[in-house]
Coordinates of C-alpha atoms in Angstrom, one line a residue:
Q511 CA 322.2 102.0 116.3
Y512 CA 319.2 101.2 114.1
L513 CA 317.4 99.6 117.1
R514 CA 318.4 102.8 118.9
L515 CA 316.6 105.2 116.7
H516 CA 313.6 102.9 116.4
P517 CA 312.6 102.1 120.2
E518 CA 309.3 100.9 119.4
L519 CA 310.6 97.5 117.7
P520 CA 311.5 95.4 120.1
P521 CA 315.3 94.6 121.8
D522 CA 315.2 90.5 120.1
T523 CA 314.2 91.9 116.5
K524 CA 316.1 89.7 113.7
F525 CA 318.5 90.5 111.4
W526 CA 319.2 88.5 108.2
V527 CA 322.4 89.5 106.6
C528 CA 323.5 88.3 104.0
D529 CA 327.4 88.2 104.4
F530 CA 326.7 85.8 107.2
V531 CA 323.9 83.5 105.7
I532 CA 325.3 83.1 101.7
R533 CA 327.9 80.3 101.3
Q534 CA 331.5 81.8 100.4
H535 CA 332.9 78.8 99.1
G536 CA 331.7 75.4 97.3
D537 CA 328.7 74.4 94.6
D538 CA 326.2 75.4 96.6
V539 CA 327.3 79.6 96.2
K540 CA 325.6 79.8 92.7
A541 CA 322.2 78.2 94.1
D542 CA 322.4 80.7 97.2
V543 CA 322.7 83.6 95.4
D544 CA 319.6 82.6 93.1
R545 CA 317.6 82.6 96.0
L546 CA 318.6 85.9 97.4
G547 CA 315.5 88.0 95.7
D548 CA 313.1 85.3 96.8
C549 CA 314.8 86.2 100.4
V550 CA 314.7 89.6 100.4
R551 CA 311.1 89.9 99.5
A552 CA 310.1 87.2 102.3
V553 CA 311.8 89.7 104.5
G554 CA 310.2 92.8 103.2
H555 CA 312.3 95.3 104.9
T556 CA 315.8 96.4 103.6
V557 CA 318.2 98.3 106.0
L558 CA 321.3 99.6 104.6
I559 CA 324.3 100.9 106.1
M560 CA 325.3 104.1 104.9
E561 CA 329.4 103.9 105.6
P562 CA 330.2 106.9 104.6
F563 CA 326.9 108.5 103.2
Y564 CA 328.2 110.1 100.4
N565 CA 329.6 106.9 99.1
P566 CA 328.0 103.3 101.0
K567 CA 330.7 100.8 101.1
P568 CA 327.5 98.1 100.5
L569 CA 326.4 99.7 96.8
R570 CA 330.5 98.6 95.6
R571 CA 329.2 94.8 96.3
A572 CA 326.5 93.6 93.5
Y573 CA 325.0 91.1 96.2
C574 CA 323.6 94.1 97.8
I575 CA 322.8 95.9 94.9
K576 CA 320.6 93.4 94.1
E577 CA 319.2 93.3 97.4
V578 CA 318.4 96.6 97.0
F579 CA 316.9 96.2 93.7
H580 CA 314.5 93.2 94.9
T581 CA 313.6 95.6 97.6
Q582 CA 312.7 98.1 95.4
A583 CA 311.1 95.6 92.8
S584 CA 308.8 94.2 95.5
G585 CA 307.6 97.8 97.0
A586 CA 309.2 96.2 100.3
R587 CA 310.2 98.8 103.2
F588 CA 313.7 100.6 102.9
E589 CA 315.8 102.6 105.4
V590 CA 319.6 103.7 106.1
V591 CA 321.1 103.9 109.0
M592 CA 324.3 106.1 109.7
S593 CA 326.7 106.5 112.8
A594 CA 326.6 109.2 115.1
E595 CA 329.6 110.6 113.5
Q596 CA 328.0 110.1 109.5
Q597 CA 324.5 111.6 110.5
A598 CA 326.2 114.4 111.5
A599 CA 328.4 114.8 108.4
F600 CA 325.0 114.4 106.7
E601 CA 323.0 117.0 108.1
T602 CA 326.3 119.0 107.9
A603 CA 326.2 118.5 104.3
L604 CA 323.0 119.1 104.2
V605 CA 322.9 122.7 105.1
E606 CA 326.6 124.0 104.3
D607 CA 327.2 121.9 101.0
F608 CA 324.1 120.9 99.5
D609 CA 324.9 120.3 95.8
S610 CA 327.5 117.9 97.4
I611 CA 324.7 115.5 98.0
A612 CA 323.2 115.5 94.9
T613 CA 326.5 115.0 93.0
K614 CA 327.5 112.1 95.4
L615 CA 324.6 110.2 95.0
S616 CA 325.2 110.8 91.1
E617 CA 328.4 108.6 91.1
V618 CA 326.6 105.5 92.3
D619 CA 327.0 103.4 89.4
V620 CA 325.9 99.7 89.6
R621 CA 327.9 98.6 87.0
K622 CA 331.0 98.8 89.2
A623 CA 329.7 96.6 91.7
E624 CA 331.9 93.7 92.5
C625 CA 331.7 90.5 94.4
R626 CA 335.1 88.6 96.1
N627 CA 334.5 85.8 93.2
P628 CA 334.5 87.4 89.6
K629 CA 332.1 84.9 88.6
D630 CA 329.5 85.6 91.3
T631 CA 329.7 89.5 89.9
E632 CA 328.9 88.3 86.3
Q633 CA 326.4 86.2 87.4
I634 CA 324.3 88.9 89.3
L635 CA 325.1 91.5 86.8
G636 CA 324.5 89.4 84.0
E637 CA 320.7 88.5 86.0
L638 CA 320.1 91.9 86.6
E639 CA 321.0 93.3 82.9
R640 CA 318.2 90.3 81.8
E641 CA 315.5 91.2 84.0
V642 CA 315.7 95.2 84.1
G643 CA 318.7 96.8 82.2
L644 CA 321.1 97.8 84.4
T645 CA 321.0 101.7 83.5
E646 CA 316.9 100.9 85.3
C647 CA 318.7 99.7 88.0
N648 CA 320.3 102.4 88.9
K649 CA 318.0 104.6 88.7
A650 CA 315.8 102.4 90.9
V651 CA 318.9 102.2 93.4
F652 CA 319.6 105.8 92.8
G653 CA 315.8 106.7 93.8
L654 CA 315.6 104.6 96.8
L655 CA 318.9 106.1 97.9
R656 CA 317.5 109.8 97.2
G657 CA 314.3 108.8 99.0
A658 CA 316.0 107.4 102.5
L659 CA 318.1 110.6 102.5
A660 CA 315.0 112.9 102.8
G661 CA 313.6 111.0 105.2
Q662 CA 316.8 111.6 107.5
G663 CA 316.6 115.0 106.7
R664 CA 313.0 115.3 108.1
A665 CA 314.0 113.5 110.4
A666 CA 316.9 116.0 111.5
L667 CA 314.1 118.8 110.9
E668 CA 311.7 117.4 113.5
R669 CA 314.6 117.1 116.1
M670 CA 315.0 121.4 115.8
E671 CA 312.7 123.7 117.8
P672 CA 309.6 124.8 116.1
A673 CA 311.0 128.6 115.9
E674 CA 314.3 127.5 114.9
R675 CA 313.1 125.3 111.7
A676 CA 310.9 127.6 110.3
T677 CA 313.7 130.0 109.4
S678 CA 316.6 127.4 109.0
V679 CA 319.1 126.8 105.8
L680 CA 317.8 123.0 106.4
I681 CA 314.2 123.2 105.8
N682 CA 314.9 125.0 102.3
H683 CA 317.6 122.4 101.3
L684 CA 315.3 119.8 102.1
G685 CA 312.6 121.1 100.1
E686 CA 314.5 121.2 97.1
L687 CA 315.5 117.4 97.7
L688 CA 311.8 116.7 97.9
K689 CA 310.9 118.8 94.5
E690 CA 314.0 117.0 93.2
Q691 CA 313.1 113.5 93.8
G692 CA 309.2 114.2 92.3
D693 CA 307.6 114.8 96.2
L694 CA 306.4 118.4 95.1
D695 CA 303.3 118.0 98.0
G696 CA 306.1 117.7 100.8
A697 CA 307.9 120.5 99.3
E698 CA 305.4 122.4 99.0
A699 CA 304.6 122.4 102.7
L700 CA 308.0 122.6 104.1
W701 CA 308.0 126.3 101.9
R702 CA 305.1 127.3 102.9
E703 CA 306.3 126.6 106.6
A704 CA 309.7 128.2 106.1
L705 CA 307.4 131.7 104.4
E706 CA 305.2 131.8 107.3
G707 CA 308.4 131.5 110.2
C708 CA 310.0 134.1 107.7
R709 CA 307.6 136.6 107.6
N710 CA 307.0 136.4 111.1
T711 CA 310.3 136.2 112.5
L712 CA 311.9 138.4 109.8
G713 CA 309.6 140.4 108.4
D714 CA 308.1 140.3 104.2
K715 CA 311.3 142.2 102.9
H716 CA 313.5 140.4 104.7
R717 CA 316.2 138.3 101.6
S718 CA 315.0 135.3 103.5
T719 CA 311.4 135.8 103.2
L720 CA 312.0 137.0 99.8
G721 CA 313.9 133.5 98.8
S722 CA 310.7 131.5 100.6
I723 CA 308.3 133.2 98.1
G724 CA 310.3 132.8 95.2
N725 CA 311.0 129.1 96.3
L726 CA 307.1 128.5 96.4
G727 CA 306.1 130.6 93.3
R728 CA 309.1 128.3 91.2
L729 CA 307.1 125.3 92.8
L730 CA 303.3 126.5 92.5
K731 CA 304.2 127.0 88.6
D732 CA 305.8 123.8 88.3
K733 CA 302.6 122.1 89.4
G734 CA 300.2 124.2 87.3
D735 CA 298.8 126.2 90.7
L736 CA 298.9 130.0 89.0
D737 CA 296.6 131.1 91.1
G738 CA 298.2 129.4 94.9

């Protein structure tokens, strides 16, 4: 699925999958888990399978939580990939049930992550607690997820026809998602596009146009741009 979405990558692109590399039994398990962060940093690019998008199974596994944390800590590239079914469900939620996305993501809790072996769980969560604290780790994971999902939303918007996207519910909800994650410039660009599209298509007094004016006005106030 990831390679289909990225045709610029060579077909022989290699993937490092921790389940297939970390030994699951014997005396060498601890040594493999200890080196997991080094492996993530060396690869420099993490792809998380968002299945389902609202409660991804990898984030229930302590091994994966450690990988995501080291991705964030090292500044490595982070992306998510979904099945076509989950991608469609996510895009529907962006339009029809936007608030549920933030609600579901807020339920991610690294402290609930587990491994097959309870000793591995204790080792990984203990390490994260010592290095950064589980609360801060949770914030880092949550931040990466929100950014990656915003990227999925942008991709969905890019697939729309220009005339349709400017007056779509998606462009306004995506602007809200960007604002919530602190990308005020990104949100402003989308809301200015939405305002222009609504004015040209619907007129100055249409409720969608007025809503776009309100979104942009509140954002500019938050940015301290009272002249904008």
